Amino acid sequence: MSASSSPRAHWDIFCRVVDNFGDIGVSWRLACQLADEHAIKIRLWVDDSERASRFSGAGHASVTLMPWTDASSFSHAAEVVIETFSCGLPQAYQQLMSVETVWLNIDYLSAEDWVTGFHGRPSPQANGLNRYFFYPGFNAQTGGLLREQFLPALAERAGRSATAAWQHLGLAAMPEAINVSLFCYAHAPVPALLACLAASPQAVRLIVPETLAPLVAQALSQQALAAGQTIQHGHCSITVIPFLSQIDYDLLLALCDLNFVRGEDSWIRAIWAAKPMVWLPYQQAENTHLQKLAAFLQHYQAAANDELKAVLRWLMQAWAAGEWSAAHWQGFMTHRQGLLQHARHYANQLSQQPDLATKVVIFIEKLRANRV
Ligand code: TRH
């Protein structure tokens, strides 16, 4: 019997919110997909209930948010326990686990080569339990990427009924403008981006989530910018929007002509949106994040021609290095069609691989089969 069809398919996921939104963003998506597509009931233990509720919205019938604190007590361990991003499992919980319990640590995403060597490896623990490393990744030797079955319908919606889709997001369609979404870290060259968009010969609309409004306000020497506010900055209108639900954020990415994304989850969503993207990795000591970017670029640009390869590298490396200029924006505009076709090709090629949730289920089935 498969893990997904078992009547006892109750799994636990543990998530520690280190910073930002990616830890809970990934955990919530994974929980929902396991519930929706594999009929698994999930308890999602999160140490930051406020941030978790930002993602859970009205909730999910098969995903229960559980507050995870030092005082949490546990009645039982689930048959499968997923630890996200090496957040650790509480000692009290581990004491309820047996050798039959499957313990997976789903770690950070990277396109670096070492991932294939570590994916799926067991790590025997001093208490007799076995913890398995599960690494997301971009090729068949890794754990794959989160990708839900609803994504093609979402792309269809953005393509066929764009006006209605924009309205759904509380925005008017602006087909005459280049629509750009911005989600980045504070070290990104936002002032340089705003300056070149203001001077752009083409009309541009920049869409900014409210969490980034202080960064944009500072770059424009404005007091403050609030959700719902639009200001004109040269040829660029800047609109601040509320922090969207994950599905609406996916829709926004699919509607825009260019997406600036960051971290872990928005990075992958921009790939599935199949639109030109500029990814900003989370900044790490000793510029490790630039190695992550180089590894991704190697994968992302593999099928592009030499000219497009150079453009992709030039755009993403400049953004990550804080060296953005008007030339980069014009470079994007010049190669816009090629970048779009490439983004579509890449998304299509990558989506031929099984998604991460499916790979988790298969991995667990195999582990169990080998134990019998
Ligand atoms: O918020 P992030 O920077 O998250 C992080 C950090 O890199 C962190 O250090 C790392 O530990 C973690 O990722 C894994 O960026 P990310 O990963 O893109 O997460 C943002 C989430 O927020 C993602 O799930 C998309 C979602 N989102 C919305 O749902 N609505 C929105 O309006 C926006 C802008 C984002």
mmCIF file of C-alpha atoms and ligand atoms in Angstrom:
data_model
loop_
_atom_site.group_PDB
_atom_site.id
_atom_site.type_symbol
_atom_site.label_atom_id
_atom_site.label_comp_id
_atom_site.label_asym_id
_atom_site.label_seq_id
_atom_site.Cartn_x
_atom_site.Cartn_y
_atom_site.Cartn_z
ATOM 1 C CA MET A 1 0.000 0.000 0.000
ATOM 2 C CA SER A 2 1.414 3.418 -0.895
ATOM 3 C CA ALA A 3 2.064 6.095 1.702
ATOM 4 C CA SER A 4 -0.481 8.279 -0.018
ATOM 5 C CA SER A 5 -3.301 5.718 -0.070
ATOM 6 C CA SER A 6 -2.708 4.444 3.450
ATOM 7 C CA PRO A 7 -5.662 5.164 5.755
ATOM 8 C CA ARG A 8 -3.081 6.045 8.414
ATOM 9 C CA ALA A 9 -1.331 8.698 6.352
ATOM 10 C CA HIS A 10 -0.800 11.304 9.044
ATOM 11 C CA TRP A 11 2.465 13.173 8.809
ATOM 12 C CA ASP A 12 4.127 15.866 10.907
ATOM 13 C CA ILE A 13 6.187 18.736 9.494
ATOM 14 C CA PHE A 14 8.365 20.923 11.724
ATOM 15 C CA CYS A 15 9.281 24.455 10.716
ATOM 16 C CA ARG A 16 11.398 27.046 12.491
ATOM 17 C CA VAL A 17 11.059 30.574 11.125
ATOM 18 C CA VAL A 18 14.647 31.784 11.041
ATOM 19 C CA ASP A 19 13.904 34.996 9.183
ATOM 20 C CA ASN A 20 11.786 36.313 6.329
ATOM 21 C CA PHE A 21 9.098 34.174 4.718
ATOM 22 C CA GLY A 22 10.811 31.298 2.940
ATOM 23 C CA ASP A 23 10.905 28.775 5.801
ATOM 24 C CA ILE A 24 7.182 28.917 6.414
ATOM 25 C CA GLY A 25 6.436 29.614 2.737
ATOM 26 C CA VAL A 26 8.056 26.360 1.648
ATOM 27 C CA SER A 27 6.628 24.386 4.594
ATOM 28 C CA TRP A 28 3.081 25.600 3.989
ATOM 29 C CA ARG A 29 3.257 24.850 0.274
ATOM 30 C CA LEU A 30 4.648 21.383 0.912
ATOM 31 C CA ALA A 31 1.980 20.629 3.526
ATOM 32 C CA CYS A 32 -0.840 21.748 1.208
ATOM 33 C CA GLN A 33 0.498 19.804 -1.743
ATOM 34 C CA LEU A 34 0.929 16.608 0.276
ATOM 35 C CA ALA A 35 -2.642 17.058 1.483
ATOM 36 C CA ASP A 36 -4.170 17.981 -1.898
ATOM 37 C CA GLU A 37 -2.325 15.616 -4.178
ATOM 38 C CA HIS A 38 -1.397 12.707 -1.900
ATOM 39 C CA ALA A 39 -4.312 12.696 0.564
ATOM 40 C CA ILE A 40 -2.029 12.978 3.584
ATOM 41 C CA LYS A 41 -3.189 14.698 6.741
ATOM 42 C CA ILE A 42 -0.582 17.075 8.052
ATOM 43 C CA ARG A 43 0.190 18.650 11.385
ATOM 44 C CA LEU A 44 2.469 21.600 10.664
ATOM 45 C CA TRP A 45 4.409 22.609 13.777
ATOM 46 C CA VAL A 46 5.643 26.201 13.491
ATOM 47 C CA ASP A 47 7.499 28.302 16.066
ATOM 48 C CA ASP A 48 6.009 31.561 14.775
ATOM 49 C CA SER A 49 2.213 31.375 14.743
ATOM 50 C CA GLU A 50 1.758 34.931 13.556
ATOM 51 C CA ARG A 51 3.852 34.430 10.451
ATOM 52 C CA ALA A 52 2.287 31.034 9.844
ATOM 53 C CA SER A 53 -1.202 32.507 9.852
ATOM 54 C CA ARG A 54 -0.131 35.023 7.206
ATOM 55 C CA PHE A 55 0.363 32.031 4.909
ATOM 56 C CA SER A 56 -2.472 29.799 6.030
ATOM 57 C CA GLY A 57 -5.179 32.428 5.426
ATOM 58 C CA ALA A 58 -8.556 30.756 5.825
ATOM 59 C CA GLY A 59 -6.762 27.477 6.499
ATOM 60 C CA HIS A 60 -6.743 24.075 4.848
ATOM 61 C CA ALA A 61 -9.059 21.215 5.823
ATOM 62 C CA SER A 62 -6.213 18.673 5.932
ATOM 63 C CA VAL A 63 -3.416 20.835 7.318
ATOM 64 C CA THR A 64 -3.492 21.725 11.008
ATOM 65 C CA LEU A 65 -1.210 24.472 12.217
ATOM 66 C CA MET A 66 0.327 23.545 15.568
ATOM 67 C CA PRO A 67 2.172 26.070 17.735
ATOM 68 C CA TRP A 68 5.705 24.842 18.419
ATOM 69 C CA THR A 69 7.190 26.274 21.605
ATOM 70 C CA ASP A 70 9.579 25.040 24.295
ATOM 71 C CA ALA A 71 6.483 24.091 26.268
ATOM 72 C CA SER A 72 4.868 22.040 23.469
ATOM 73 C CA SER A 73 3.849 18.580 24.550
ATOM 74 C CA PHE A 74 3.328 15.759 22.097
ATOM 75 C CA SER A 75 0.852 12.908 22.441
ATOM 76 C CA HIS A 76 2.361 10.765 19.688
ATOM 77 C CA ALA A 77 4.807 10.832 16.809
ATOM 78 C CA ALA A 78 3.491 10.564 13.267
ATOM 79 C CA GLU A 79 4.601 7.721 11.008
ATOM 80 C CA VAL A 80 6.495 10.213 8.846
ATOM 81 C CA VAL A 81 8.171 13.295 10.257
ATOM 82 C CA ILE A 82 9.597 16.020 8.073
ATOM 83 C CA GLU A 83 12.091 18.425 9.542
ATOM 84 C CA THR A 84 12.577 21.476 7.331
ATOM 85 C CA PHE A 85 15.897 23.241 6.785
ATOM 86 C CA SER A 86 17.670 21.315 9.586
ATOM 87 C CA CYS A 87 15.447 22.953 12.224
ATOM 88 C CA GLY A 88 15.850 19.927 14.526
ATOM 89 C CA LEU A 89 13.138 17.886 16.217
ATOM 90 C CA PRO A 90 12.245 18.432 19.896
ATOM 91 C CA GLN A 91 13.756 15.846 22.265
ATOM 92 C CA ALA A 92 10.317 15.117 23.715
ATOM 93 C CA TYR A 93 9.062 14.314 20.222
ATOM 94 C CA GLN A 94 12.064 12.138 19.381
ATOM 95 C CA GLN A 95 11.359 10.057 22.482
ATOM 96 C CA LEU A 96 8.001 9.117 20.953
ATOM 97 C CA MET A 97 9.571 8.013 17.663
ATOM 98 C CA SER A 98 10.524 4.408 16.943
ATOM 99 C CA VAL A 99 12.796 2.812 14.367
ATOM 100 C CA GLU A 100 9.674 2.516 12.221
ATOM 101 C CA THR A 101 9.233 6.278 12.117
ATOM 102 C CA VAL A 102 10.531 7.824 8.904
ATOM 103 C CA TRP A 103 12.485 11.003 9.605
ATOM 104 C CA LEU A 104 13.381 13.248 6.687
ATOM 105 C CA ASN A 105 15.247 16.527 6.784
ATOM 106 C CA ILE A 106 14.260 18.578 3.719
ATOM 107 C CA ASP A 107 17.123 21.013 3.350
ATOM 108 C CA TYR A 108 17.837 24.223 1.444
ATOM 109 C CA LEU A 109 17.707 24.325 -2.319
ATOM 110 C CA SER A 110 20.864 24.710 -4.326
ATOM 111 C CA ALA A 111 21.862 23.942 -7.907
ATOM 112 C CA GLU A 112 25.412 23.140 -6.795
ATOM 113 C CA ASP A 113 26.896 19.784 -7.804
ATOM 114 C CA TRP A 114 27.473 18.508 -4.256
ATOM 115 C CA VAL A 115 23.696 18.204 -3.716
ATOM 116 C CA THR A 116 23.404 15.017 -5.782
ATOM 117 C CA GLY A 117 26.002 13.290 -3.590
ATOM 118 C CA PHE A 118 24.161 14.092 -0.364
ATOM 119 C CA HIS A 119 20.547 13.628 -1.408
ATOM 120 C CA GLY A 120 18.899 10.604 0.173
ATOM 121 C CA ARG A 121 21.771 9.776 2.530
ATOM 122 C CA PRO A 122 20.961 8.387 5.972
ATOM 123 C CA SER A 123 22.388 9.954 9.091
ATOM 124 C CA PRO A 124 22.153 7.487 12.003
ATOM 125 C CA GLN A 125 21.495 9.292 15.300
ATOM 126 C CA ALA A 126 22.916 8.498 18.724
ATOM 127 C CA ASN A 127 19.441 7.529 19.967
ATOM 128 C CA GLY A 128 19.113 4.796 17.336
ATOM 129 C CA LEU A 129 16.849 6.732 14.977
ATOM 130 C CA ASN A 130 17.749 7.306 11.351
ATOM 131 C CA ARG A 131 17.486 10.733 9.816
ATOM 132 C CA TYR A 132 17.529 11.031 6.020
ATOM 133 C CA PHE A 133 18.763 14.023 4.061
ATOM 134 C CA PHE A 134 16.380 15.064 1.331
ATOM 135 C CA TYR A 135 17.791 17.755 -0.931
ATOM 136 C CA PRO A 136 15.614 19.685 -3.362
ATOM 137 C CA GLY A 137 17.321 20.278 -6.666
ATOM 138 C CA PHE A 138 17.251 20.724 -10.394
ATOM 139 C CA ASN A 139 18.111 17.285 -11.738
ATOM 140 C CA ALA A 140 16.893 13.712 -11.492
ATOM 141 C CA GLN A 141 19.481 12.787 -8.830
ATOM 142 C CA THR A 142 17.970 15.258 -6.344
ATOM 143 C CA GLY A 143 14.649 15.629 -4.549
ATOM 144 C CA GLY A 144 13.234 17.930 -7.252
ATOM 145 C CA LEU A 145 11.258 21.133 -6.821
ATOM 146 C CA LEU A 146 7.870 21.983 -5.359
ATOM 147 C CA ARG A 147 5.420 22.149 -8.251
ATOM 148 C CA GLU A 148 1.677 21.771 -7.784
ATOM 149 C CA GLN A 149 -0.788 20.362 -10.286
ATOM 150 C CA PHE A 150 -2.747 23.626 -10.333
ATOM 151 C CA LEU A 151 0.095 25.595 -11.966
ATOM 152 C CA PRO A 152 -0.839 24.992 -15.643
ATOM 153 C CA ALA A 153 -4.393 26.237 -14.932
ATOM 154 C CA LEU A 154 -2.966 29.324 -13.268
ATOM 155 C CA ALA A 155 -0.756 30.058 -16.284
ATOM 156 C CA GLU A 156 -3.758 29.591 -18.548
ATOM 157 C CA ARG A 157 -5.741 32.048 -16.442
ATOM 158 C CA ALA A 158 -2.962 34.643 -16.640
ATOM 159 C CA GLY A 159 -2.651 34.171 -20.392
ATOM 160 C CA ARG A 160 -6.287 33.946 -21.464
ATOM 161 C CA SER A 161 -8.003 36.302 -19.034
ATOM 162 C CA ALA A 162 -5.262 38.671 -18.038
ATOM 163 C CA THR A 163 -7.577 41.630 -17.426
ATOM 164 C CA ALA A 164 -9.720 39.642 -15.015
ATOM 165 C CA ALA A 165 -6.608 38.183 -13.369
ATOM 166 C CA TRP A 166 -5.155 41.668 -12.779
ATOM 167 C CA GLN A 167 -8.501 42.768 -11.367
ATOM 168 C CA HIS A 168 -8.530 39.775 -9.062
ATOM 169 C CA LEU A 169 -5.241 41.104 -7.663
ATOM 170 C CA GLY A 170 -6.815 44.530 -7.183
ATOM 171 C CA LEU A 171 -4.892 46.042 -10.092
ATOM 172 C CA ALA A 172 -5.865 47.366 -13.509
ATOM 173 C CA ALA A 173 -4.354 45.649 -16.518
ATOM 174 C CA MET A 174 -1.669 47.837 -18.108
ATOM 175 C CA PRO A 175 -0.777 46.091 -21.355
ATOM 176 C CA GLU A 176 0.868 49.263 -22.661
ATOM 177 C CA ALA A 177 3.457 49.155 -19.874
ATOM 178 C CA ILE A 178 6.216 46.726 -19.006
ATOM 179 C CA ASN A 179 4.966 45.149 -15.783
ATOM 180 C CA VAL A 180 7.705 44.315 -13.305
ATOM 181 C CA SER A 181 7.372 42.691 -9.869
ATOM 182 C CA LEU A 182 10.008 43.394 -7.252
ATOM 183 C CA PHE A 183 10.853 41.106 -4.326
ATOM 184 C CA CYS A 184 14.430 41.449 -3.122
ATOM 185 C CA TYR A 185 16.673 41.988 -0.088
ATOM 186 C CA ALA A 186 17.841 45.289 1.349
ATOM 187 C CA HIS A 187 21.272 44.929 -0.250
ATOM 188 C CA ALA A 188 19.802 44.948 -3.775
ATOM 189 C CA PRO A 189 20.570 48.043 -5.879
ATOM 190 C CA VAL A 190 16.986 49.311 -5.637
ATOM 191 C CA PRO A 191 17.893 53.024 -6.036
ATOM 192 C CA ALA A 192 19.705 52.219 -9.294
ATOM 193 C CA LEU A 193 16.770 50.162 -10.540
ATOM 194 C CA LEU A 194 14.286 52.934 -9.751
ATOM 195 C CA ALA A 195 16.478 55.526 -11.466
ATOM 196 C CA CYS A 196 16.743 53.554 -14.687
ATOM 197 C CA LEU A 197 13.034 52.673 -14.726
ATOM 198 C CA ALA A 198 12.199 56.363 -14.279
ATOM 199 C CA ALA A 199 14.352 57.179 -17.287
ATOM 200 C CA SER A 200 13.095 54.265 -19.368
ATOM 201 C CA PRO A 201 11.857 55.208 -22.854
ATOM 202 C CA GLN A 202 9.060 52.650 -22.317
ATOM 203 C CA ALA A 203 6.314 53.043 -19.739
ATOM 204 C CA VAL A 204 6.961 50.735 -16.790
ATOM 205 C CA ARG A 205 4.820 49.630 -13.872
ATOM 206 C CA LEU A 206 6.744 48.403 -10.849
ATOM 207 C CA ILE A 207 4.724 46.305 -8.392
ATOM 208 C CA VAL A 208 6.096 46.120 -4.882
ATOM 209 C CA PRO A 209 4.778 44.118 -1.906
ATOM 210 C CA GLU A 210 4.137 46.238 1.174
ATOM 211 C CA THR A 211 6.940 44.493 3.063
ATOM 212 C CA LEU A 212 9.360 46.147 0.650
ATOM 213 C CA ALA A 213 7.681 49.568 0.719
ATOM 214 C CA PRO A 214 10.139 51.015 3.289
ATOM 215 C CA LEU A 215 13.055 50.072 1.041
ATOM 216 C CA VAL A 216 11.471 51.775 -1.953
ATOM 217 C CA ALA A 217 10.401 54.813 0.085
ATOM 218 C CA GLN A 218 13.949 55.201 1.345
ATOM 219 C CA ALA A 219 15.349 54.959 -2.178
ATOM 220 C CA LEU A 220 12.947 57.718 -3.266
ATOM 221 C CA SER A 221 13.524 59.792 -0.104
ATOM 222 C CA GLN A 222 9.801 59.525 0.650
ATOM 223 C CA GLN A 223 8.345 59.441 4.146
ATOM 224 C CA ALA A 224 6.432 56.219 3.728
ATOM 225 C CA LEU A 225 4.511 54.228 1.155
ATOM 226 C CA ALA A 226 1.437 52.215 2.000
ATOM 227 C CA ALA A 227 -0.330 49.323 0.324
ATOM 228 C CA GLY A 228 -2.719 50.634 -2.305
ATOM 229 C CA GLN A 229 -0.576 53.663 -3.042
ATOM 230 C CA THR A 230 0.743 54.440 -6.533
ATOM 231 C CA ILE A 231 3.321 57.091 -7.253
ATOM 232 C CA GLN A 232 4.699 58.231 -10.568
ATOM 233 C CA HIS A 233 8.475 58.258 -10.809
ATOM 234 C CA GLY A 234 9.459 59.489 -14.262
ATOM 235 C CA HIS A 235 8.237 56.900 -16.764
ATOM 236 C CA CYS A 236 7.641 54.387 -14.027
ATOM 237 C CA SER A 237 4.524 54.063 -11.916
ATOM 238 C CA ILE A 238 5.256 52.340 -8.629
ATOM 239 C CA THR A 239 2.363 50.513 -6.987
ATOM 240 C CA VAL A 240 2.569 49.069 -3.505
ATOM 241 C CA ILE A 241 0.323 46.047 -3.010
ATOM 242 C CA PRO A 242 -0.609 44.074 0.095
ATOM 243 C CA PHE A 243 1.333 40.881 0.781
ATOM 244 C CA LEU A 244 -0.563 38.394 -1.383
ATOM 245 C CA SER A 245 -1.598 34.830 -0.713
ATOM 246 C CA GLN A 246 0.844 32.377 -2.259
ATOM 247 C CA ILE A 247 -1.535 31.514 -5.092
ATOM 248 C CA ASP A 248 -2.141 35.175 -5.882
ATOM 249 C CA TYR A 249 1.594 35.804 -5.781
ATOM 250 C CA ASP A 250 2.023 32.981 -8.313
ATOM 251 C CA LEU A 251 -0.601 34.684 -10.462
ATOM 252 C CA LEU A 252 1.201 38.021 -10.231
ATOM 253 C CA LEU A 253 4.451 36.405 -11.374
ATOM 254 C CA ALA A 254 2.656 34.804 -14.306
ATOM 255 C CA LEU A 255 1.159 38.173 -15.325
ATOM 256 C CA CYS A 256 4.327 40.266 -15.137
ATOM 257 C CA ASP A 257 6.896 40.718 -17.907
ATOM 258 C CA LEU A 258 9.854 40.562 -15.548
ATOM 259 C CA ASN A 259 10.090 39.254 -11.990
ATOM 260 C CA PHE A 260 12.758 40.106 -9.469
ATOM 261 C CA VAL A 261 12.683 37.307 -6.892
ATOM 262 C CA ARG A 262 14.826 36.131 -4.017
ATOM 263 C CA GLY A 263 15.683 33.452 -1.483
ATOM 264 C CA GLU A 264 14.177 30.038 -1.988
ATOM 265 C CA ASP A 265 10.487 29.847 -2.786
ATOM 266 C CA SER A 266 9.819 32.943 -4.935
ATOM 267 C CA TRP A 267 12.857 31.849 -6.977
ATOM 268 C CA ILE A 268 11.129 28.614 -7.976
ATOM 269 C CA ARG A 269 7.762 30.247 -8.460
ATOM 270 C CA ALA A 270 9.339 32.672 -10.919
ATOM 271 C CA ILE A 271 10.647 29.694 -12.878
ATOM 272 C CA TRP A 272 7.157 28.156 -13.077
ATOM 273 C CA ALA A 273 5.730 31.552 -14.079
ATOM 274 C CA ALA A 274 7.848 31.107 -17.227
ATOM 275 C CA LYS A 275 8.657 34.781 -17.487
ATOM 276 C CA PRO A 276 12.070 36.487 -17.540
ATOM 277 C CA MET A 277 13.436 36.601 -14.013
ATOM 278 C CA VAL A 278 16.279 38.011 -11.982
ATOM 279 C CA TRP A 279 17.038 35.989 -8.866
ATOM 280 C CA LEU A 280 18.755 37.394 -5.779
ATOM 281 C CA PRO A 281 20.120 34.645 -3.525
ATOM 282 C CA TYR A 282 20.055 35.137 0.238
ATOM 283 C CA GLN A 283 23.290 36.887 1.187
ATOM 284 C CA GLN A 284 25.789 34.612 2.936
ATOM 285 C CA ALA A 285 29.246 34.999 4.454
ATOM 286 C CA GLU A 286 32.235 34.790 2.122
ATOM 287 C CA ASN A 287 29.998 35.382 -0.887
ATOM 288 C CA THR A 288 28.769 31.776 -0.834
ATOM 289 C CA HIS A 289 25.526 33.059 -2.320
ATOM 290 C CA LEU A 290 27.394 34.051 -5.479
ATOM 291 C CA GLN A 291 28.484 30.423 -5.890
ATOM 292 C CA LYS A 292 24.823 29.445 -5.574
ATOM 293 C CA LEU A 293 23.963 31.982 -8.244
ATOM 294 C CA ALA A 294 26.730 30.733 -10.551
ATOM 295 C CA ALA A 295 25.526 27.129 -10.137
ATOM 296 C CA PHE A 296 21.952 28.118 -10.923
ATOM 297 C CA LEU A 297 23.000 30.196 -13.918
ATOM 298 C CA GLN A 298 24.900 27.271 -15.336
ATOM 299 C CA HIS A 299 21.749 25.203 -15.181
ATOM 300 C CA TYR A 300 19.324 27.950 -16.195
ATOM 301 C CA GLN A 301 21.259 29.116 -19.211
ATOM 302 C CA ALA A 302 22.370 25.685 -20.474
ATOM 303 C CA ALA A 303 19.901 25.606 -23.369
ATOM 304 C CA ALA A 304 20.323 29.279 -24.341
ATOM 305 C CA ASN A 305 22.428 30.525 -27.243
ATOM 306 C CA ASP A 306 25.727 32.235 -26.430
ATOM 307 C CA GLU A 307 24.315 35.748 -26.690
ATOM 308 C CA LEU A 308 21.426 34.990 -24.340
ATOM 309 C CA LYS A 309 23.733 33.151 -21.955
ATOM 310 C CA ALA A 310 25.841 36.280 -21.654
ATOM 311 C CA VAL A 311 22.774 38.470 -21.094
ATOM 312 C CA LEU A 312 21.385 36.178 -18.384
ATOM 313 C CA ARG A 313 24.701 36.122 -16.565
ATOM 314 C CA TRP A 314 25.167 39.856 -16.941
ATOM 315 C CA LEU A 315 21.710 40.708 -15.562
ATOM 316 C CA MET A 316 21.661 38.354 -12.585
ATOM 317 C CA GLN A 317 25.267 38.913 -11.554
ATOM 318 C CA ALA A 318 24.883 42.697 -11.724
ATOM 319 C CA TRP A 319 21.753 42.594 -9.549
ATOM 320 C CA ALA A 320 23.421 40.315 -6.995
ATOM 321 C CA ALA A 321 26.594 42.404 -6.959
ATOM 322 C CA GLY A 322 24.711 45.690 -6.526
ATOM 323 C CA GLU A 323 25.921 47.019 -9.860
ATOM 324 C CA TRP A 324 22.698 47.631 -11.721
ATOM 325 C CA SER A 325 22.596 50.422 -14.316
ATOM 326 C CA ALA A 326 20.463 51.792 -17.160
ATOM 327 C CA ALA A 327 22.378 49.501 -19.541
ATOM 328 C CA HIS A 328 20.965 46.447 -17.745
ATOM 329 C CA TRP A 329 17.406 47.631 -18.167
ATOM 330 C CA GLN A 330 17.956 48.370 -21.848
ATOM 331 C CA GLY A 331 19.706 44.999 -22.183
ATOM 332 C CA PHE A 332 16.596 43.356 -20.794
ATOM 333 C CA MET A 333 14.383 45.324 -23.188
ATOM 334 C CA THR A 334 16.528 44.443 -26.192
ATOM 335 C CA HIS A 335 16.509 40.718 -25.395
ATOM 336 C CA ARG A 336 13.038 40.588 -23.919
ATOM 337 C CA GLN A 337 11.543 38.180 -26.465
ATOM 338 C CA GLY A 338 14.522 35.844 -26.338
ATOM 339 C CA LEU A 339 14.455 35.852 -22.543
ATOM 340 C CA LEU A 340 10.730 35.082 -22.572
ATOM 341 C CA GLN A 341 11.111 32.179 -24.981
ATOM 342 C CA HIS A 342 13.992 30.876 -22.915
ATOM 343 C CA ALA A 343 12.004 31.124 -19.665
ATOM 344 C CA ARG A 344 9.157 29.149 -21.272
ATOM 345 C CA HIS A 345 11.501 26.508 -22.608
ATOM 346 C CA TYR A 346 13.280 26.150 -19.263
ATOM 347 C CA ALA A 347 10.049 25.835 -17.268
ATOM 348 C CA ASN A 348 8.698 23.298 -19.708
ATOM 349 C CA GLN A 349 11.878 21.242 -19.658
ATOM 350 C CA LEU A 350 12.149 21.311 -15.855
ATOM 351 C CA SER A 351 8.521 20.390 -15.326
ATOM 352 C CA GLN A 352 9.101 17.044 -17.091
ATOM 353 C CA GLN A 353 10.749 15.882 -13.848
ATOM 354 C CA PRO A 354 8.668 14.619 -10.927
ATOM 355 C CA ASP A 355 7.893 17.301 -8.334
ATOM 356 C CA LEU A 356 9.324 17.346 -4.825
ATOM 357 C CA ALA A 357 6.182 16.221 -2.978
ATOM 358 C CA THR A 358 5.835 13.206 -5.276
ATOM 359 C CA LYS A 359 9.503 12.396 -4.806
ATOM 360 C CA VAL A 360 9.108 12.558 -1.018
ATOM 361 C CA VAL A 361 6.221 10.083 -1.180
ATOM 362 C CA ILE A 362 8.171 7.725 -3.478
ATOM 363 C CA PHE A 363 11.285 8.004 -1.314
ATOM 364 C CA ILE A 364 9.295 6.990 1.743
ATOM 365 C CA GLU A 365 7.599 4.101 -0.055
ATOM 366 C CA LYS A 366 11.005 2.775 -1.084
ATOM 367 C CA LEU A 367 12.394 3.121 2.429
ATOM 368 C CA ARG A 368 9.489 1.145 3.802
ATOM 369 C CA ALA A 369 9.667 -1.517 1.109
ATOM 370 C CA ASN A 370 13.346 -2.059 1.910
ATOM 371 C CA ARG A 371 12.594 -2.482 5.601
ATOM 372 C CA VAL A 372 10.100 -5.293 5.065
HETATM 373 O O1 TRH B 1 11.384 35.535 2.395
HETATM 374 P P1 TRH B 1 12.574 34.926 1.758
HETATM 375 O O2 TRH B 1 13.766 35.751 1.711
HETATM 376 O O3 TRH B 1 12.872 33.601 2.521
HETATM 377 C C1 TRH B 1 13.961 32.911 2.854
HETATM 378 C C2 TRH B 1 15.280 33.392 3.213
HETATM 379 O O4 TRH B 1 16.117 33.252 2.130
HETATM 380 C C3 TRH B 1 15.696 32.576 4.359
HETATM 381 O O5 TRH B 1 16.907 32.920 4.856
HETATM 382 C C4 TRH B 1 15.683 31.120 4.005
HETATM 383 O O6 TRH B 1 15.892 30.437 5.190
HETATM 384 C C5 TRH B 1 14.350 30.739 3.452
HETATM 385 O O7 TRH B 1 13.988 31.593 2.397
HETATM 386 C C6 TRH B 1 14.228 29.312 3.029
HETATM 387 O O8 TRH B 1 12.237 34.523 0.244
HETATM 388 P P2 TRH B 1 11.403 33.317 -0.362
HETATM 389 O O9 TRH B 1 12.110 32.053 -0.122
HETATM 390 O O10 TRH B 1 11.121 33.666 -1.736
HETATM 391 O O11 TRH B 1 10.057 33.290 0.459
HETATM 392 C C7 TRH B 1 9.044 34.215 0.286
HETATM 393 C C8 TRH B 1 7.700 33.547 0.430
HETATM 394 O O12 TRH B 1 6.679 34.516 0.484
HETATM 395 C C9 TRH B 1 7.357 32.646 -0.748
HETATM 396 O O13 TRH B 1 6.656 31.510 -0.282
HETATM 397 C C10 TRH B 1 6.446 33.507 -1.594
HETATM 398 C C11 TRH B 1 5.707 34.259 -0.524
HETATM 399 N N1 TRH B 1 5.060 35.500 -0.904
HETATM 400 C C12 TRH B 1 3.678 35.570 -0.825
HETATM 401 O O14 TRH B 1 3.016 34.576 -0.529
HETATM 402 N N2 TRH B 1 3.060 36.762 -1.105
HETATM 403 C C13 TRH B 1 3.754 37.860 -1.467
HETATM 404 O O15 TRH B 1 3.140 38.929 -1.720
HETATM 405 C C14 TRH B 1 5.187 37.767 -1.558
HETATM 406 C C15 TRH B 1 5.986 38.975 -1.988
HETATM 407 C C16 TRH B 1 5.808 36.579 -1.258
#
